[in-house]
Amino acid sequence: MASPGTIDTRGSDFARLAHRITEAGLLDRRPVYYAVRMTIAALVYLGCWALFAWVGDSWLQLLVAVLMAVVFTQLGFLAHDLGHRQVFRTRRPSDIAGLIIGNFGVGLGWGWWNTKHNRHHANPNHEDHDPDVSPAVIVWSQEQAANSNGLPRFIAKYQAFWFFPLLTLEAWHLHIASFKALLNPAAKRRRLELTLLVTHFVLYFGLVFTILPFGKALLFLLVHQGLFGLYLGCTFAPNHKGMPVLTKEDKLDFLRKQVLTSRNVRGNLFTDVALGQLNYQIEHHLFPHMPAPNLRRAQPIVERYCAEIGVDYLQTRLLTSYGQALSHLHEVGANLRQR
């Protein structure tokens, strides 16, 4: 750890870190990277549907469903980056691309999800303000468990065992939540978003039930949407689950609020691609506008700085992160199992 005299004492802790990140050029846009990535994603997406039509009435379509689940999730990562304006500097092109990829491409309401995700970033793992830890089917703290009833209370007792099976329903949950949000007359771009969303599902269900007989079509939907939700959930679960859950009593500055509630996943290039580079969750939360390919370079800078100022910085392997998340979920339900 550096001696106190070597640390610039002007401004906040975050401001000094931001200065280092800016000096390293890590907030600069990466237009070529995103142009290549978006082109590849579009070609693979269209290629998957061409493959689906070519394979036709065959059980091999279940393998196509697996491939499509991966492609849909990767498109979701792109939509995520667009929502944070990592790709374009201004709102309009970000929204246009986000609507095409989100609503039309994978059937997720761009406006609703973007608003929800920004609320999460503002107050990660906060019981009162983060929609990602609001008690629904899963509860995230012992207080939420104690106040639960009905299905959440039943599941909370052994929710660590239910967690991954429940993720297979996550894509359907996101689809339904997108439609529910757009049924609100006050929703922004309501007609446009609803039109794109309906068009996606008309084409999606139309192709699946036209090319496949009813039974195979249902199985294709179960595999595709189930794995799509599971993959999405498995990429987001390591980021915050099992990390400290904040309440109104916790008063933290911006840097500590983001770092102490987030967890990085250590890995290689394959890990980066598989997790949409969200395995650098600490860096992403500190600098959400930072282009995803720059997060790897920012990681050692942030880790060193946290060591200098004495802020805990957690980075684990992927399986370890799942273990920590599941242990936390099991501990949350401990009191309920004793009754």
Short mmCIF file of C-alpha atoms in Angstrom, two decimals:
data_model
loop_
_atom_site.label_atom_id
_atom_site.label_comp_id
_atom_site.label_asym_id
_atom_site.label_seq_id
_atom_site.Cartn_x
_atom_site.Cartn_y
_atom_site.Cartn_z
CA MET A 1 0.00 0.00 0.00
CA ALA A 2 1.23 3.46 -0.89
CA SER A 3 2.12 5.82 1.91
CA PRO A 4 -0.38 8.63 2.56
CA GLY A 5 1.99 11.16 1.12
CA THR A 6 1.92 9.51 -2.31
CA ILE A 7 -1.84 9.80 -2.72
CA ASP A 8 -3.29 12.98 -4.20
CA THR A 9 -5.63 14.34 -1.53
CA ARG A 10 -7.53 16.77 -3.73
CA GLY A 11 -11.17 15.93 -4.48
CA SER A 12 -13.09 12.77 -3.68
CA ASP A 13 -11.70 9.25 -3.83
CA PHE A 14 -13.71 8.62 -6.98
CA ALA A 15 -12.57 11.86 -8.63
CA ARG A 16 -8.92 10.85 -8.22
CA LEU A 17 -9.61 7.41 -9.67
CA ALA A 18 -11.55 8.94 -12.55
CA HIS A 19 -8.57 11.16 -13.31
CA ARG A 20 -6.32 8.10 -13.65
CA ILE A 21 -8.84 6.31 -15.87
CA THR A 22 -9.27 9.36 -18.09
CA GLU A 23 -5.51 9.85 -18.37
CA ALA A 24 -5.23 6.24 -19.56
CA GLY A 25 -7.76 6.98 -22.35
CA LEU A 26 -10.13 4.27 -21.16
CA LEU A 27 -13.29 6.34 -21.53
CA ASP A 28 -12.64 6.91 -25.25
CA ARG A 29 -15.20 5.37 -27.64
CA ARG A 30 -14.32 2.20 -29.60
CA PRO A 31 -16.29 2.64 -32.87
CA VAL A 32 -14.39 0.04 -34.90
CA TYR A 33 -14.77 -2.60 -32.19
CA TYR A 34 -18.52 -2.06 -31.92
CA ALA A 35 -19.01 -1.85 -35.70
CA VAL A 36 -17.34 -5.24 -36.09
CA ARG A 37 -19.15 -6.75 -33.10
CA MET A 38 -22.59 -5.53 -34.21
CA THR A 39 -22.02 -6.70 -37.78
CA ILE A 40 -20.99 -10.17 -36.63
CA ALA A 41 -23.96 -10.34 -34.24
CA ALA A 42 -26.42 -9.37 -36.99
CA LEU A 43 -24.99 -11.91 -39.44
CA VAL A 44 -25.03 -14.72 -36.87
CA TYR A 45 -28.58 -13.83 -35.82
CA LEU A 46 -29.84 -13.96 -39.40
CA GLY A 47 -27.77 -17.09 -39.99
CA CYS A 48 -29.48 -18.83 -37.07
CA TRP A 49 -32.91 -18.20 -38.55
CA ALA A 50 -31.70 -19.38 -41.96
CA LEU A 51 -30.37 -22.53 -40.29
CA PHE A 52 -33.71 -23.00 -38.52
CA ALA A 53 -35.56 -22.84 -41.85
CA TRP A 54 -33.05 -25.19 -43.53
CA VAL A 55 -33.12 -27.85 -40.78
CA GLY A 56 -36.92 -27.95 -40.91
CA ASP A 57 -38.96 -30.63 -39.16
CA SER A 58 -36.15 -32.33 -37.25
CA TRP A 59 -35.14 -33.02 -33.67
CA LEU A 60 -31.87 -31.29 -34.59
CA GLN A 61 -33.81 -28.08 -34.04
CA LEU A 62 -33.14 -28.52 -30.33
CA LEU A 63 -29.46 -27.87 -31.09
CA VAL A 64 -30.50 -24.80 -33.06
CA ALA A 65 -32.48 -23.69 -30.00
CA VAL A 66 -29.32 -23.94 -27.89
CA LEU A 67 -27.37 -21.88 -30.44
CA MET A 68 -30.14 -19.28 -30.58
CA ALA A 69 -30.15 -18.97 -26.78
CA VAL A 70 -26.47 -18.03 -26.93
CA VAL A 71 -27.01 -15.56 -29.78
CA PHE A 72 -30.02 -13.91 -28.10
CA THR A 73 -27.99 -13.44 -24.91
CA GLN A 74 -25.07 -11.94 -26.80
CA LEU A 75 -27.50 -9.50 -28.42
CA GLY A 76 -28.73 -8.70 -24.92
CA PHE A 77 -25.16 -7.76 -23.98
CA LEU A 78 -25.04 -5.38 -26.94
CA ALA A 79 -28.33 -3.81 -25.89
CA HIS A 80 -26.86 -3.38 -22.40
CA ASP A 81 -23.83 -1.53 -23.79
CA LEU A 82 -26.08 0.67 -25.90
CA GLY A 83 -28.16 1.53 -22.85
CA HIS A 84 -25.05 2.85 -21.12
CA ARG A 85 -24.03 4.81 -24.24
CA GLN A 86 -20.82 2.87 -24.54
CA VAL A 87 -21.30 2.61 -28.32
CA PHE A 88 -22.63 6.03 -29.34
CA ARG A 89 -22.08 9.27 -27.48
CA THR A 90 -25.62 10.60 -27.97
CA ARG A 91 -29.02 9.24 -27.02
CA ARG A 92 -30.75 9.05 -30.43
CA PRO A 93 -28.53 6.47 -32.20
CA SER A 94 -28.26 4.51 -28.94
CA ASP A 95 -32.06 4.36 -28.69
CA ILE A 96 -32.54 3.41 -32.33
CA ALA A 97 -30.05 0.55 -32.14
CA GLY A 98 -31.38 -0.49 -28.73
CA LEU A 99 -34.97 -0.66 -29.97
CA ILE A 100 -33.96 -2.74 -32.99
CA ILE A 101 -31.89 -5.19 -30.95
CA GLY A 102 -34.04 -5.25 -27.82
CA ASN A 103 -37.68 -5.01 -28.90
CA PHE A 104 -37.47 -6.34 -32.44
CA GLY A 105 -34.48 -8.67 -32.14
CA VAL A 106 -34.95 -10.53 -28.87
CA GLY A 107 -38.35 -9.39 -27.56
CA LEU A 108 -37.26 -7.31 -24.55
CA GLY A 109 -38.71 -3.85 -23.94
CA TRP A 110 -35.82 -1.44 -24.38
CA GLY A 111 -37.30 1.52 -22.51
CA TRP A 112 -38.56 -0.47 -19.53
CA TRP A 113 -35.36 -2.49 -19.12
CA ASN A 114 -33.10 0.53 -19.54
CA THR A 115 -34.95 2.50 -16.85
CA LYS A 116 -34.90 -0.47 -14.49
CA HIS A 117 -31.20 -1.12 -15.06
CA ASN A 118 -30.25 2.51 -14.48
CA ARG A 119 -32.08 2.38 -11.13
CA HIS A 120 -29.97 -0.65 -10.26
CA HIS A 121 -26.76 1.21 -11.13
CA ALA A 122 -27.74 4.19 -9.00
CA ASN A 123 -28.22 2.04 -5.88
CA PRO A 124 -26.79 -1.46 -6.35
CA ASN A 125 -27.95 -4.09 -3.84
CA HIS A 126 -30.02 -1.55 -1.94
CA GLU A 127 -33.18 -3.09 -0.44
CA ASP A 128 -35.29 0.01 -0.98
CA HIS A 129 -34.01 1.30 -4.32
CA ASP A 130 -32.51 -1.52 -6.42
CA PRO A 131 -35.23 -3.32 -8.42
CA ASP A 132 -32.90 -6.30 -8.84
CA VAL A 133 -33.11 -7.11 -5.12
CA SER A 134 -36.78 -6.38 -4.63
CA PRO A 135 -38.51 -9.41 -3.08
CA ALA A 136 -40.48 -11.24 -5.74
CA VAL A 137 -40.04 -15.01 -5.97
CA ILE A 138 -36.49 -14.84 -4.55
CA VAL A 139 -35.73 -12.88 -1.37
CA TRP A 140 -32.31 -11.35 -0.78
CA SER A 141 -32.12 -10.57 2.94
CA GLN A 142 -33.34 -12.13 6.18
CA GLU A 143 -35.66 -9.17 6.70
CA GLN A 144 -37.26 -9.79 3.31
CA ALA A 145 -37.55 -13.49 4.17
CA ALA A 146 -39.25 -12.70 7.49
CA ASN A 147 -41.76 -10.42 5.74
CA SER A 148 -42.46 -12.83 2.88
CA ASN A 149 -45.59 -14.90 2.49
CA GLY A 150 -47.16 -17.24 -0.01
CA LEU A 151 -44.95 -18.60 -2.79
CA PRO A 152 -41.85 -16.46 -1.96
CA ARG A 153 -41.95 -17.73 1.63
CA PHE A 154 -42.27 -21.33 0.48
CA ILE A 155 -39.37 -20.99 -1.98
CA ALA A 156 -37.18 -18.92 0.38
CA LYS A 157 -36.63 -21.87 2.69
CA TYR A 158 -34.57 -23.68 0.06
CA GLN A 159 -34.14 -20.97 -2.55
CA ALA A 160 -30.48 -21.82 -3.15
CA PHE A 161 -31.70 -25.09 -4.68
CA TRP A 162 -34.47 -23.37 -6.63
CA PHE A 163 -32.28 -20.57 -7.99
CA PHE A 164 -30.94 -22.08 -11.22
CA PRO A 165 -34.18 -23.90 -12.15
CA LEU A 166 -36.05 -20.61 -11.68
CA LEU A 167 -33.64 -18.88 -14.07
CA THR A 168 -35.11 -20.97 -16.91
CA LEU A 169 -38.24 -18.81 -16.51
CA GLU A 170 -36.32 -15.51 -16.54
CA ALA A 171 -36.69 -14.85 -20.28
CA TRP A 172 -40.46 -15.33 -20.10
CA HIS A 173 -40.55 -13.02 -17.08
CA LEU A 174 -38.68 -10.32 -19.02
CA HIS A 175 -40.99 -10.68 -22.04
CA ILE A 176 -44.11 -10.37 -19.90
CA ALA A 177 -42.70 -7.48 -17.87
CA SER A 178 -41.89 -5.66 -21.13
CA PHE A 179 -45.49 -5.93 -22.31
CA LYS A 180 -46.86 -4.93 -18.91
CA ALA A 181 -44.68 -1.81 -18.90
CA LEU A 182 -45.89 -0.83 -22.36
CA LEU A 183 -49.55 -1.20 -21.39
CA ASN A 184 -49.03 1.87 -19.21
CA PRO A 185 -50.31 4.87 -21.24
CA ALA A 186 -47.52 7.01 -19.75
CA ALA A 187 -44.74 4.81 -21.21
CA LYS A 188 -42.33 6.66 -23.52
CA ARG A 189 -42.41 5.67 -27.22
CA ARG A 190 -45.29 3.37 -26.30
CA ARG A 191 -46.65 2.79 -29.81
CA LEU A 192 -43.25 2.31 -31.41
CA GLU A 193 -41.96 -0.06 -28.73
CA LEU A 194 -45.19 -2.04 -28.64
CA THR A 195 -45.24 -2.34 -32.43
CA LEU A 196 -41.67 -3.64 -32.52
CA LEU A 197 -42.32 -6.03 -29.64
CA VAL A 198 -45.51 -7.45 -31.18
CA THR A 199 -43.77 -7.76 -34.55
CA HIS A 200 -40.98 -9.78 -32.94
CA PHE A 201 -43.36 -12.29 -31.40
CA VAL A 202 -45.61 -12.55 -34.45
CA LEU A 203 -42.56 -13.44 -36.58
CA TYR A 204 -41.00 -15.60 -33.86
CA PHE A 205 -44.05 -17.73 -33.09
CA GLY A 206 -45.10 -17.66 -36.74
CA LEU A 207 -41.81 -19.16 -37.94
CA VAL A 208 -41.57 -21.72 -35.14
CA PHE A 209 -45.14 -23.03 -35.50
CA THR A 210 -45.06 -22.90 -39.31
CA ILE A 211 -41.88 -24.92 -39.72
CA LEU A 212 -42.28 -27.31 -36.77
CA PRO A 213 -45.23 -29.48 -35.75
CA PHE A 214 -46.97 -28.38 -32.57
CA GLY A 215 -45.14 -30.70 -30.15
CA LYS A 216 -41.65 -29.98 -31.50
CA ALA A 217 -42.48 -26.27 -31.64
CA LEU A 218 -43.37 -26.24 -27.94
CA LEU A 219 -40.20 -28.14 -27.07
CA PHE A 220 -38.13 -25.72 -29.18
CA LEU A 221 -39.66 -22.78 -27.28
CA LEU A 222 -38.98 -24.41 -23.91
CA VAL A 223 -35.34 -25.11 -24.76
CA HIS A 224 -34.65 -21.78 -26.46
CA GLN A 225 -36.34 -19.48 -23.96
CA GLY A 226 -35.30 -21.62 -20.98
CA LEU A 227 -31.61 -21.53 -21.90
CA PHE A 228 -31.85 -17.87 -22.90
CA GLY A 229 -33.10 -17.03 -19.39
CA LEU A 230 -30.59 -19.36 -17.73
CA TYR A 231 -27.66 -17.87 -19.66
CA LEU A 232 -28.77 -14.32 -18.88
CA GLY A 233 -29.19 -15.14 -15.21
CA CYS A 234 -25.86 -16.93 -14.99
CA THR A 235 -24.06 -13.85 -16.33
CA PHE A 236 -25.71 -11.44 -13.90
CA ALA A 237 -25.79 -13.64 -10.77
CA PRO A 238 -22.01 -13.46 -10.08
CA ASN A 239 -22.03 -9.66 -10.13
CA HIS A 240 -23.87 -8.77 -6.91
CA LYS A 241 -25.59 -11.83 -5.44
CA GLY A 242 -24.04 -12.71 -2.11
CA MET A 243 -22.48 -9.26 -1.75
CA PRO A 244 -23.57 -6.86 1.04
CA VAL A 245 -27.21 -5.79 0.81
CA LEU A 246 -27.55 -2.11 1.73
CA THR A 247 -30.34 -0.46 3.71
CA LYS A 248 -31.28 3.14 4.47
CA GLU A 249 -28.91 3.04 7.45
CA ASP A 250 -25.88 2.57 5.17
CA LYS A 251 -24.27 5.87 4.16
CA LEU A 252 -21.55 5.25 1.58
CA ASP A 253 -19.90 7.50 -0.97
CA PHE A 254 -20.22 6.66 -4.67
CA LEU A 255 -16.99 4.67 -4.97
CA ARG A 256 -17.59 2.50 -1.91
CA LYS A 257 -21.25 1.96 -2.75
CA GLN A 258 -20.28 0.57 -6.15
CA VAL A 259 -17.15 -1.39 -5.18
CA LEU A 260 -18.35 -3.00 -1.95
CA THR A 261 -21.57 -4.34 -3.50
CA SER A 262 -19.95 -5.72 -6.66
CA ARG A 263 -17.84 -8.76 -7.44
CA ASN A 264 -15.46 -9.36 -10.35
CA VAL A 265 -15.04 -12.75 -12.01
CA ARG A 266 -11.48 -13.63 -12.92
CA GLY A 267 -10.92 -15.45 -16.21
CA ASN A 268 -9.53 -15.41 -19.73
CA LEU A 269 -10.74 -14.12 -23.10
CA PHE A 270 -13.38 -16.85 -23.28
CA THR A 271 -14.75 -15.75 -19.90
CA ASP A 272 -14.89 -12.15 -21.11
CA VAL A 273 -16.86 -13.10 -24.23
CA ALA A 274 -19.14 -15.56 -22.44
CA LEU A 275 -20.08 -13.01 -19.75
CA GLY A 276 -20.32 -10.03 -22.08
CA GLN A 277 -17.32 -8.50 -20.24
CA LEU A 278 -19.64 -7.91 -17.30
CA ASN A 279 -17.23 -10.03 -15.26
CA TYR A 280 -15.45 -6.67 -14.73
CA GLN A 281 -18.48 -5.60 -12.72
CA ILE A 282 -16.64 -3.29 -10.34
CA GLU A 283 -15.10 -1.27 -13.17
CA HIS A 284 -18.40 -1.29 -15.06
CA HIS A 285 -20.30 0.08 -12.06
CA LEU A 286 -17.73 2.79 -11.43
CA PHE A 287 -17.63 3.81 -15.10
CA PRO A 288 -20.83 2.59 -16.81
CA HIS A 289 -20.10 4.64 -19.95
CA MET A 290 -16.72 2.93 -20.42
CA PRO A 291 -16.70 0.78 -23.59
CA ALA A 292 -16.74 -2.90 -22.64
CA PRO A 293 -13.38 -3.79 -24.27
CA ASN A 294 -11.65 -1.19 -22.08
CA LEU A 295 -12.83 -2.76 -18.81
CA ARG A 296 -10.05 -5.38 -18.81
CA ARG A 297 -7.42 -2.64 -19.03
CA ALA A 298 -9.13 -0.61 -16.30
CA GLN A 299 -9.25 -3.53 -13.86
CA PRO A 300 -5.65 -3.43 -12.55
CA ILE A 301 -5.83 0.38 -12.20
CA VAL A 302 -8.99 0.16 -10.09
CA GLU A 303 -7.71 -2.75 -8.01
CA ARG A 304 -4.45 -0.95 -7.20
CA TYR A 305 -6.28 2.24 -6.30
CA CYS A 306 -8.69 0.42 -3.97
CA ALA A 307 -5.68 -1.13 -2.21
CA GLU A 308 -4.17 2.36 -1.80
CA ILE A 309 -7.23 3.78 -0.10
CA GLY A 310 -8.10 0.63 1.86
CA VAL A 311 -11.33 -0.38 0.09
CA ASP A 312 -12.07 -4.11 -0.18
CA TYR A 313 -11.99 -5.30 -3.79
CA LEU A 314 -13.37 -8.78 -4.46
CA GLN A 315 -12.40 -10.85 -7.49
CA THR A 316 -13.05 -14.60 -7.68
CA ARG A 317 -13.36 -17.47 -10.14
CA LEU A 318 -16.76 -18.05 -11.75
CA LEU A 319 -17.67 -21.18 -9.79
CA THR A 320 -16.57 -19.51 -6.56
CA SER A 321 -18.89 -16.60 -7.29
CA TYR A 322 -21.82 -18.96 -7.77
CA GLY A 323 -20.92 -20.69 -4.51
CA GLN A 324 -20.90 -17.37 -2.64
CA ALA A 325 -24.24 -16.35 -4.17
CA LEU A 326 -25.92 -19.67 -3.35
CA SER A 327 -24.50 -19.71 0.19
CA HIS A 328 -25.97 -16.26 0.77
CA LEU A 329 -29.39 -17.33 -0.55
CA HIS A 330 -29.35 -20.42 1.67
CA GLU A 331 -28.37 -18.36 4.72
CA VAL A 332 -31.21 -15.90 4.05
CA GLY A 333 -33.74 -18.72 4.39
CA ALA A 334 -32.16 -20.25 7.52
CA ASN A 335 -34.70 -18.84 10.00
CA LEU A 336 -37.61 -20.08 7.91
CA ARG A 337 -36.22 -23.61 7.87
CA GLN A 338 -36.14 -23.67 11.66
CA ARG A 339 -39.87 -23.01 11.99
#
